[in-house]
C-alpha cells in the first residue's frame, strides 16, 4: 500500500515538472508575442503620425505633393524611433458647386520599428476653406431688435433668378412676433419666395459674426470710405469689402462681387444718374452688423442674400427698403461669396474619408 502511494506520488511529481516547464515556455512565447505586438503598434503609430505630418506639409506647400507622388520619391524620416516612409497618390481634382478646388489624395505610409512593420493608407479630400454658411433665405433676421418698413417699389424675391437652384424663403424671422412686424409693414413693396416669409427659432447670427471677426483681421480685405472710386471685384475675382464709416460709391461702378459687410456707423450711398443702366448690383453676401443704411438715389440691387444681426447691446436696427431697391436670390451669389472668402483665408481643409491599416 505504501509503495503504491510512493509510485503515484512520484508520477505526480514528474507530471508537475512537465507542467512547470510547459508554462515557462508559454510565458516566454507570450512575452515575445507581446513585445512583437508592442513594436508593431509603435510602427503603426509612427505611420499614422507620418500621415499627419504629410497633411501639414501639403497645407503649407501644395507642391509638396508633386515632390512625393511616387514610391521612389517617398518622403522619409525617423518618427519615435521608427524608420518611416510616405508617398501620395493623386486620385482626383474637381471644382465643387462653389467654384472651389477639391482634390482627393491616397496617402500611403509605412514604418518599421525593431523588426516589426506596419502600413497605413488613408484617403483624404482637400478643399479650400471659406466659412460662409449656406444661404437659407434672401434676407434673414436673427434678432428681434429691429423695425421694418417696405415702401415704393422695393422688392424681395426668393425665386432663383438663374432657375437652376431651389427657391428660398424671401425672409426668415426668428419668431412669430418678428414675422408679424414684417408682414404688417410691407406696404407697397413686394415680398415673394418659397414661402414669402418663414419663422425659424434656430436662426442665429453667431456663424456670420464669427465670419466677420475672422475677415476683419485679414489685411487683404478692403475698407470703403469717402468717395470710393475703386472696383468691387468681378465674377472671376470677387472680394471682401467692409464699410464702417460713410462711403459714397460712384456711379461708374455698376457691379460688385463677393462679401459686403456694413458695420456700426457704416453708411453706403450710391450716387447714380437717372439712367437705370447705371444702377449698382452687388452679387454675393451682404451683412449688416449693428447697422442698416443702404440708400440710393437710383436703383441699387442685391443678387444673393442679406443677413442682419446684432452683437452685444447694439441699438435697434431701423430697416427701410424704399425706392426701387431690389433684393433677389441668385444661387451663383453664394459661389461668389465663398470664393471671395476662400481667396482671403488662403487655407485648405482636409477631411479623412477612410483609413486602411
Short mmCIF file of C-alpha atoms in Angstrom, two decimals:
data_model
loop_
_atom_site.label_atom_id
_atom_site.label_comp_id
_atom_site.label_asym_id
_atom_site.label_seq_id
_atom_site.Cartn_x
_atom_site.Cartn_y
_atom_site.Cartn_z
CA UNK A 1 0.00 0.00 0.00
CA UNK A 2 2.72 2.39 0.97
CA UNK A 3 4.74 1.55 -2.17
CA UNK A 4 1.85 2.21 -4.42
CA UNK A 5 1.48 5.61 -2.88
CA UNK A 6 5.13 6.38 -3.50
CA UNK A 7 4.81 5.47 -7.18
CA UNK A 8 1.73 7.60 -7.59
CA UNK A 9 3.34 10.49 -5.79
CA UNK A 10 6.46 10.19 -7.92
CA UNK A 11 4.35 10.21 -11.02
CA UNK A 12 2.57 13.25 -9.78
CA UNK A 13 5.86 14.99 -9.15
CA UNK A 14 7.04 14.16 -12.66
CA UNK A 15 3.77 15.41 -14.17
CA UNK A 16 4.03 18.67 -12.29
CA UNK A 17 7.59 19.04 -13.55
CA UNK A 18 6.44 18.85 -17.16
CA UNK A 19 3.62 21.30 -16.44
CA UNK A 20 6.03 23.83 -14.98
CA UNK A 21 8.35 23.52 -17.96
CA UNK A 22 5.42 23.98 -20.37
CA UNK A 23 4.20 27.06 -18.51
CA UNK A 24 7.63 28.67 -18.69
CA UNK A 25 7.81 28.11 -22.47
CA UNK A 26 4.33 29.53 -22.92
CA UNK A 27 5.21 32.59 -20.83
CA UNK A 28 8.28 33.18 -22.98
CA UNK A 29 6.22 32.89 -26.13
CA UNK A 30 3.65 35.31 -24.70
CA UNK A 31 6.40 37.73 -23.75
CA UNK A 32 7.87 37.56 -27.25
CA UNK A 33 4.41 37.98 -28.74
CA UNK A 34 3.67 41.00 -26.54
CA UNK A 35 6.98 42.60 -27.47
CA UNK A 36 6.29 41.98 -31.15
CA UNK A 37 2.79 43.40 -30.82
CA UNK A 38 4.08 46.46 -28.99
CA UNK A 39 6.71 47.02 -31.68
CA UNK A 40 4.12 46.66 -34.41
CA UNK A 41 1.85 49.17 -32.67
CA UNK A 42 4.82 51.53 -32.38
CA UNK A 43 5.37 51.18 -36.13
CA UNK A 44 1.67 51.70 -36.84
CA UNK A 45 1.55 54.83 -34.69
CA UNK A 46 4.62 56.19 -36.49
CA UNK A 47 2.91 55.62 -39.86
CA UNK A 48 -0.19 57.46 -38.66
CA UNK A 49 1.92 60.36 -37.40
CA UNK A 50 3.66 60.47 -40.79
CA UNK A 51 0.28 60.96 -42.48
CA UNK A 52 -0.48 63.91 -40.22
CA UNK A 53 2.95 65.39 -40.96
CA UNK A 54 2.26 64.91 -44.66
CA UNK A 55 -1.05 66.77 -44.42
CA UNK A 56 0.63 69.66 -42.61
CA UNK A 57 3.28 69.84 -45.33
CA UNK A 58 0.65 69.81 -48.08
CA UNK A 59 -1.24 72.62 -46.34
CA UNK A 60 1.92 74.73 -46.14
CA UNK A 61 3.08 73.96 -49.67
CA UNK A 62 0.73 72.30 -52.23
CA UNK A 63 3.78 71.50 -54.40
CA UNK A 64 4.90 69.06 -51.68
CA UNK A 65 2.52 66.52 -53.21
CA UNK A 66 4.32 66.58 -56.56
CA UNK A 67 7.67 66.08 -54.84
CA UNK A 68 6.50 62.85 -53.19
CA UNK A 69 3.96 61.34 -55.58
CA UNK A 70 5.74 58.02 -56.24
CA UNK A 71 7.26 55.27 -54.14
CA UNK A 72 10.71 56.15 -55.45
CA UNK A 73 10.29 59.79 -54.35
CA UNK A 74 8.78 58.95 -50.97
CA UNK A 75 9.39 61.24 -48.02
CA UNK A 76 11.28 59.51 -45.23
CA UNK A 77 12.07 60.26 -41.60
CA UNK A 78 12.58 58.61 -38.22
CA UNK A 79 9.50 59.04 -36.04
CA UNK A 80 9.69 57.85 -32.44
CA UNK A 81 12.50 55.50 -33.38
CA UNK A 82 10.69 54.01 -36.39
CA UNK A 83 12.01 54.30 -39.95
CA UNK A 84 9.09 55.83 -41.82
CA UNK A 85 8.24 56.46 -45.47
CA UNK A 86 5.31 58.24 -47.09
CA UNK A 87 4.16 58.91 -50.63
CA UNK A 88 0.99 60.44 -52.04
CA UNK A 89 -1.20 59.21 -54.86
CA UNK A 90 -3.40 61.78 -56.60
CA UNK A 91 -6.89 60.37 -57.10
CA UNK A 92 -8.94 63.27 -58.48
CA UNK A 93 -9.18 67.04 -58.81
CA UNK A 94 -12.55 68.72 -59.27
CA UNK A 95 -14.35 72.04 -58.86
CA UNK A 96 -17.28 71.98 -56.44
CA UNK A 97 -20.59 73.84 -56.66
CA UNK A 98 -18.99 76.89 -55.05
CA UNK A 99 -16.34 77.06 -57.75
CA UNK A 100 -13.64 75.99 -55.29
CA UNK A 101 -10.99 73.37 -55.91
CA UNK A 102 -11.32 69.94 -54.31
CA UNK A 103 -8.61 67.30 -54.50
CA UNK A 104 -8.60 63.71 -53.32
CA UNK A 105 -5.36 62.04 -52.21
CA UNK A 106 -4.50 58.50 -51.21
CA UNK A 107 -1.68 58.79 -48.68
CA UNK A 108 0.50 55.71 -48.19
CA UNK A 109 2.68 55.48 -45.08
CA UNK A 110 4.84 52.61 -43.82
CA UNK A 111 7.07 52.27 -40.79
CA UNK A 112 9.42 49.69 -39.26
CA UNK A 113 10.30 49.50 -35.58
CA UNK A 114 12.65 46.88 -34.13
CA UNK A 115 11.87 44.36 -36.85
CA UNK A 116 8.10 44.93 -36.91
CA UNK A 117 6.45 46.73 -39.83
CA UNK A 118 3.10 48.43 -40.37
CA UNK A 119 1.39 50.11 -43.31
CA UNK A 120 -1.39 52.70 -43.14
CA UNK A 121 -3.28 54.05 -46.16
CA UNK A 122 -5.72 56.96 -45.82
CA UNK A 123 -7.97 58.62 -48.37
CA UNK A 124 -8.29 62.38 -47.81
CA UNK A 125 -10.27 65.13 -49.50
CA UNK A 126 -8.72 68.59 -49.57
CA UNK A 127 -10.89 71.65 -50.17
CA UNK A 128 -10.49 75.42 -49.87
CA UNK A 129 -11.87 76.83 -46.62
CA UNK A 130 -14.41 79.64 -46.84
CA UNK A 131 -16.53 79.61 -43.61
CA UNK A 132 -19.54 81.09 -45.44
CA UNK A 133 -22.77 79.43 -44.24
CA UNK A 134 -25.22 78.09 -46.78
CA UNK A 135 -27.77 80.65 -47.93
CA UNK A 136 -31.11 79.90 -46.25
CA UNK A 137 -33.13 82.89 -47.42
CA UNK A 138 -32.89 86.15 -49.33
CA UNK A 139 -32.99 88.11 -46.08
CA UNK A 140 -32.65 86.81 -42.53
CA UNK A 141 -33.34 88.47 -39.18
CA UNK A 142 -31.62 86.74 -36.28
CA UNK A 143 -32.69 89.32 -33.69
CA UNK A 144 -36.00 90.89 -32.76
CA UNK A 145 -34.29 94.21 -32.13
CA UNK A 146 -35.44 95.96 -35.32
CA UNK A 147 -38.15 97.97 -37.03
CA UNK A 148 -39.10 97.23 -40.63
CA UNK A 149 -40.65 99.15 -43.49
CA UNK A 150 -41.00 98.44 -47.20
CA UNK A 151 -42.29 101.19 -49.47
CA UNK A 152 -42.50 102.36 -53.07
CA UNK A 153 -41.46 99.56 -55.45
CA UNK A 154 -38.94 97.81 -53.21
CA UNK A 155 -38.83 94.04 -53.77
CA UNK A 156 -37.54 90.93 -52.01
CA UNK A 157 -37.74 87.77 -54.11
CA UNK A 158 -36.62 84.27 -53.12
CA UNK A 159 -37.01 82.75 -56.59
CA UNK A 160 -33.65 81.83 -58.08
CA UNK A 161 -33.08 84.23 -60.96
CA UNK A 162 -30.99 81.60 -62.77
CA UNK A 163 -33.67 78.92 -62.46
CA UNK A 164 -31.02 76.31 -61.62
CA UNK A 165 -31.38 76.17 -57.81
CA UNK A 166 -34.18 75.61 -55.34
CA UNK A 167 -36.15 78.73 -54.47
CA UNK A 168 -35.62 80.12 -50.96
CA UNK A 169 -37.86 81.93 -48.48
CA UNK A 170 -37.99 85.66 -49.07
CA UNK A 171 -37.39 86.37 -45.38
CA UNK A 172 -36.55 84.20 -42.38
CA UNK A 173 -37.52 85.62 -38.99
CA UNK A 174 -36.60 84.16 -35.61
CA UNK A 175 -40.07 84.48 -34.06
CA UNK A 176 -43.75 84.87 -34.89
CA UNK A 177 -43.66 88.37 -33.43
CA UNK A 178 -40.87 89.35 -35.83
CA UNK A 179 -42.78 87.80 -38.72
CA UNK A 180 -45.86 89.84 -37.80
CA UNK A 181 -43.78 93.03 -37.57
CA UNK A 182 -42.52 92.43 -41.11
CA UNK A 183 -45.85 91.41 -42.66
CA UNK A 184 -47.62 94.44 -41.18
CA UNK A 185 -45.09 96.82 -42.70
CA UNK A 186 -44.60 95.53 -46.24
CA UNK A 187 -46.67 98.44 -47.52
CA UNK A 188 -46.45 98.86 -51.27
CA UNK A 189 -43.35 96.68 -51.51
CA UNK A 190 -43.32 93.15 -52.88
CA UNK A 191 -42.23 90.13 -50.83
CA UNK A 192 -42.02 86.77 -52.62
CA UNK A 193 -40.35 83.43 -52.01
CA UNK A 194 -40.86 79.82 -51.03
CA UNK A 195 -42.51 80.76 -48.75
CA UNK A 196 -42.57 84.56 -48.73
CA UNK A 197 -41.73 84.58 -45.01
CA UNK A 198 -40.67 81.73 -42.73
CA UNK A 199 -40.27 81.52 -38.96
CA UNK A 200 -37.22 79.62 -37.71
CA UNK A 201 -36.42 79.89 -34.00
CA UNK A 202 -32.96 78.42 -34.66
CA UNK A 203 -31.92 81.35 -36.83
CA UNK A 204 -28.67 82.68 -35.42
CA UNK A 205 -26.16 85.36 -36.31
CA UNK A 206 -23.26 83.64 -34.49
CA UNK A 207 -21.74 81.90 -37.52
CA UNK A 208 -21.88 85.14 -39.53
CA UNK A 209 -20.48 87.09 -36.60
CA UNK A 210 -17.53 84.69 -36.44
CA UNK A 211 -17.02 85.07 -40.19
CA UNK A 212 -16.94 88.86 -39.82
CA UNK A 213 -14.47 88.61 -36.93
CA UNK A 214 -12.16 86.36 -38.97
CA UNK A 215 -12.29 88.52 -42.07
CA UNK A 216 -11.80 91.77 -40.18
CA UNK A 217 -8.30 90.71 -39.13
CA UNK A 218 -7.15 89.92 -42.67
CA UNK A 219 -5.05 92.57 -44.43
CA UNK A 220 -6.40 91.62 -47.87
CA UNK A 221 -9.92 92.95 -47.24
CA UNK A 222 -10.83 96.42 -48.49
CA UNK A 223 -12.32 99.15 -46.28
CA UNK A 224 -14.55 101.55 -48.21
CA UNK A 225 -14.81 105.14 -47.06
CA UNK A 226 -15.28 108.59 -48.52
CA UNK A 227 -15.77 108.84 -52.27
CA UNK A 228 -14.88 105.32 -53.35
CA UNK A 229 -13.84 105.03 -56.98
CA UNK A 230 -12.08 101.66 -56.92
CA UNK A 231 -13.51 98.34 -58.01
CA UNK A 232 -15.82 95.94 -56.21
CA UNK A 233 -14.41 92.79 -57.76
CA UNK A 234 -15.73 90.75 -60.65
CA UNK A 235 -17.12 87.28 -61.24
CA UNK A 236 -13.65 85.72 -61.51
CA UNK A 237 -12.07 87.65 -58.64
CA UNK A 238 -14.69 88.53 -56.01
CA UNK A 239 -13.61 90.47 -52.94
CA UNK A 240 -14.45 91.23 -49.32
CA UNK A 241 -15.43 94.83 -48.52
CA UNK A 242 -16.01 96.49 -45.15
CA UNK A 243 -17.98 99.70 -44.70
CA UNK A 244 -17.55 101.00 -41.14
CA UNK A 245 -17.83 104.71 -41.95
CA UNK A 246 -19.87 106.65 -44.55
CA UNK A 247 -18.90 105.72 -48.11
CA UNK A 248 -20.09 107.01 -51.47
CA UNK A 249 -19.98 104.57 -54.38
CA UNK A 250 -19.56 106.48 -57.64
CA UNK A 251 -21.96 105.83 -60.50
CA UNK A 252 -19.36 104.34 -62.83
CA UNK A 253 -19.18 101.28 -60.54
CA UNK A 254 -22.10 99.21 -61.77
CA UNK A 255 -21.38 95.80 -60.25
CA UNK A 256 -19.76 94.22 -57.23
CA UNK A 257 -18.99 90.60 -56.30
CA UNK A 258 -18.19 88.79 -53.07
CA UNK A 259 -18.99 89.84 -49.50
CA UNK A 260 -20.07 93.32 -48.41
CA UNK A 261 -20.08 94.00 -44.65
CA UNK A 262 -21.66 97.17 -43.27
CA UNK A 263 -20.98 97.80 -39.57
CA UNK A 264 -21.95 100.22 -36.81
CA UNK A 265 -21.77 103.71 -38.30
CA UNK A 266 -21.21 102.42 -41.82
CA UNK A 267 -23.42 104.02 -44.41
CA UNK A 268 -23.32 103.10 -48.07
CA UNK A 269 -24.63 105.51 -50.66
CA UNK A 270 -24.81 105.03 -54.39
CA UNK A 271 -24.63 108.17 -56.48
CA UNK A 272 -26.14 107.10 -59.75
CA UNK A 273 -27.74 109.06 -62.53
CA UNK A 274 -31.37 108.74 -63.59
CA UNK A 275 -30.32 106.20 -66.22
CA UNK A 276 -31.37 102.78 -64.95
CA UNK A 277 -28.41 101.23 -66.75
CA UNK A 278 -26.17 102.94 -64.21
CA UNK A 279 -27.57 101.04 -61.23
CA UNK A 280 -25.33 99.19 -58.79
CA UNK A 281 -25.80 95.44 -58.41
CA UNK A 282 -23.89 93.59 -55.71
CA UNK A 283 -23.65 89.84 -56.26
CA UNK A 284 -22.98 87.79 -53.15
CA UNK A 285 -23.49 88.08 -49.41
CA UNK A 286 -24.33 91.37 -47.71
CA UNK A 287 -24.04 91.51 -43.91
CA UNK A 288 -25.43 94.36 -41.83
CA UNK A 289 -23.87 94.09 -38.37
CA UNK A 290 -25.37 96.50 -35.85
CA UNK A 291 -26.28 98.73 -38.79
CA UNK A 292 -28.70 99.22 -41.64
CA UNK A 293 -28.17 102.06 -44.01
CA UNK A 294 -28.16 101.29 -47.73
CA UNK A 295 -29.60 104.30 -49.50
CA UNK A 296 -29.74 105.16 -53.15
CA UNK A 297 -30.80 107.89 -55.47
CA UNK A 298 -31.16 105.33 -58.24
CA UNK A 299 -31.89 101.59 -58.43
CA UNK A 300 -29.45 99.51 -56.40
CA UNK A 301 -29.94 95.77 -56.17
CA UNK A 302 -28.51 92.83 -54.29
CA UNK A 303 -28.34 89.45 -56.01
CA UNK A 304 -27.81 86.89 -53.28
CA UNK A 305 -28.54 87.02 -49.57
CA UNK A 306 -28.74 89.71 -46.88
CA UNK A 307 -28.12 88.92 -43.20
CA UNK A 308 -28.91 91.32 -40.38
CA UNK A 309 -27.52 90.79 -36.91
CA UNK A 310 -26.89 92.46 -33.59
CA UNK A 311 -23.86 91.98 -31.40
CA UNK A 312 -23.95 92.74 -27.70
CA UNK A 313 -26.23 95.62 -26.73
CA UNK A 314 -26.41 97.18 -30.18
CA UNK A 315 -29.16 99.74 -30.88
CA UNK A 316 -32.35 98.90 -32.72
CA UNK A 317 -31.90 98.32 -36.45
CA UNK A 318 -34.23 100.63 -38.36
CA UNK A 319 -34.70 98.90 -41.69
CA UNK A 320 -36.23 100.91 -44.50
CA UNK A 321 -36.46 99.48 -48.01
CA UNK A 322 -37.80 102.08 -50.38
CA UNK A 323 -37.29 103.49 -53.83
CA UNK A 324 -36.57 100.81 -56.40
CA UNK A 325 -34.18 98.73 -54.33
CA UNK A 326 -34.43 95.01 -55.10
CA UNK A 327 -33.01 92.03 -53.24
CA UNK A 328 -33.23 88.84 -55.28
CA UNK A 329 -31.90 85.33 -54.78
CA UNK A 330 -29.26 84.13 -57.22
CA UNK A 331 -27.56 80.83 -56.38
CA UNK A 332 -24.39 81.99 -58.14
CA UNK A 333 -24.10 84.64 -55.44
CA UNK A 334 -23.28 82.02 -52.80
CA UNK A 335 -20.44 80.88 -55.05
CA UNK A 336 -19.07 84.43 -55.30
CA UNK A 337 -19.22 84.88 -51.52
CA UNK A 338 -17.43 81.60 -50.83
CA UNK A 339 -14.78 82.26 -53.46
CA UNK A 340 -14.13 85.72 -52.01
CA UNK A 341 -13.73 84.34 -48.51
CA UNK A 342 -11.52 81.47 -49.69
CA UNK A 343 -9.23 83.89 -51.52
CA UNK A 344 -8.81 85.91 -48.32
CA UNK A 345 -8.19 82.97 -45.98
CA UNK A 346 -6.00 81.02 -48.42
CA UNK A 347 -6.26 77.87 -46.29
CA UNK A 348 -7.23 74.29 -47.08
CA UNK A 349 -9.31 71.90 -45.04
CA UNK A 350 -8.75 68.15 -45.01
CA UNK A 351 -11.44 65.52 -44.50
CA UNK A 352 -10.49 61.91 -43.94
CA UNK A 353 -12.75 59.62 -45.93
CA UNK A 354 -11.39 56.19 -44.95
CA UNK A 355 -8.26 54.58 -43.46
CA UNK A 356 -6.88 51.09 -44.01
CA UNK A 357 -4.34 49.57 -41.62
#
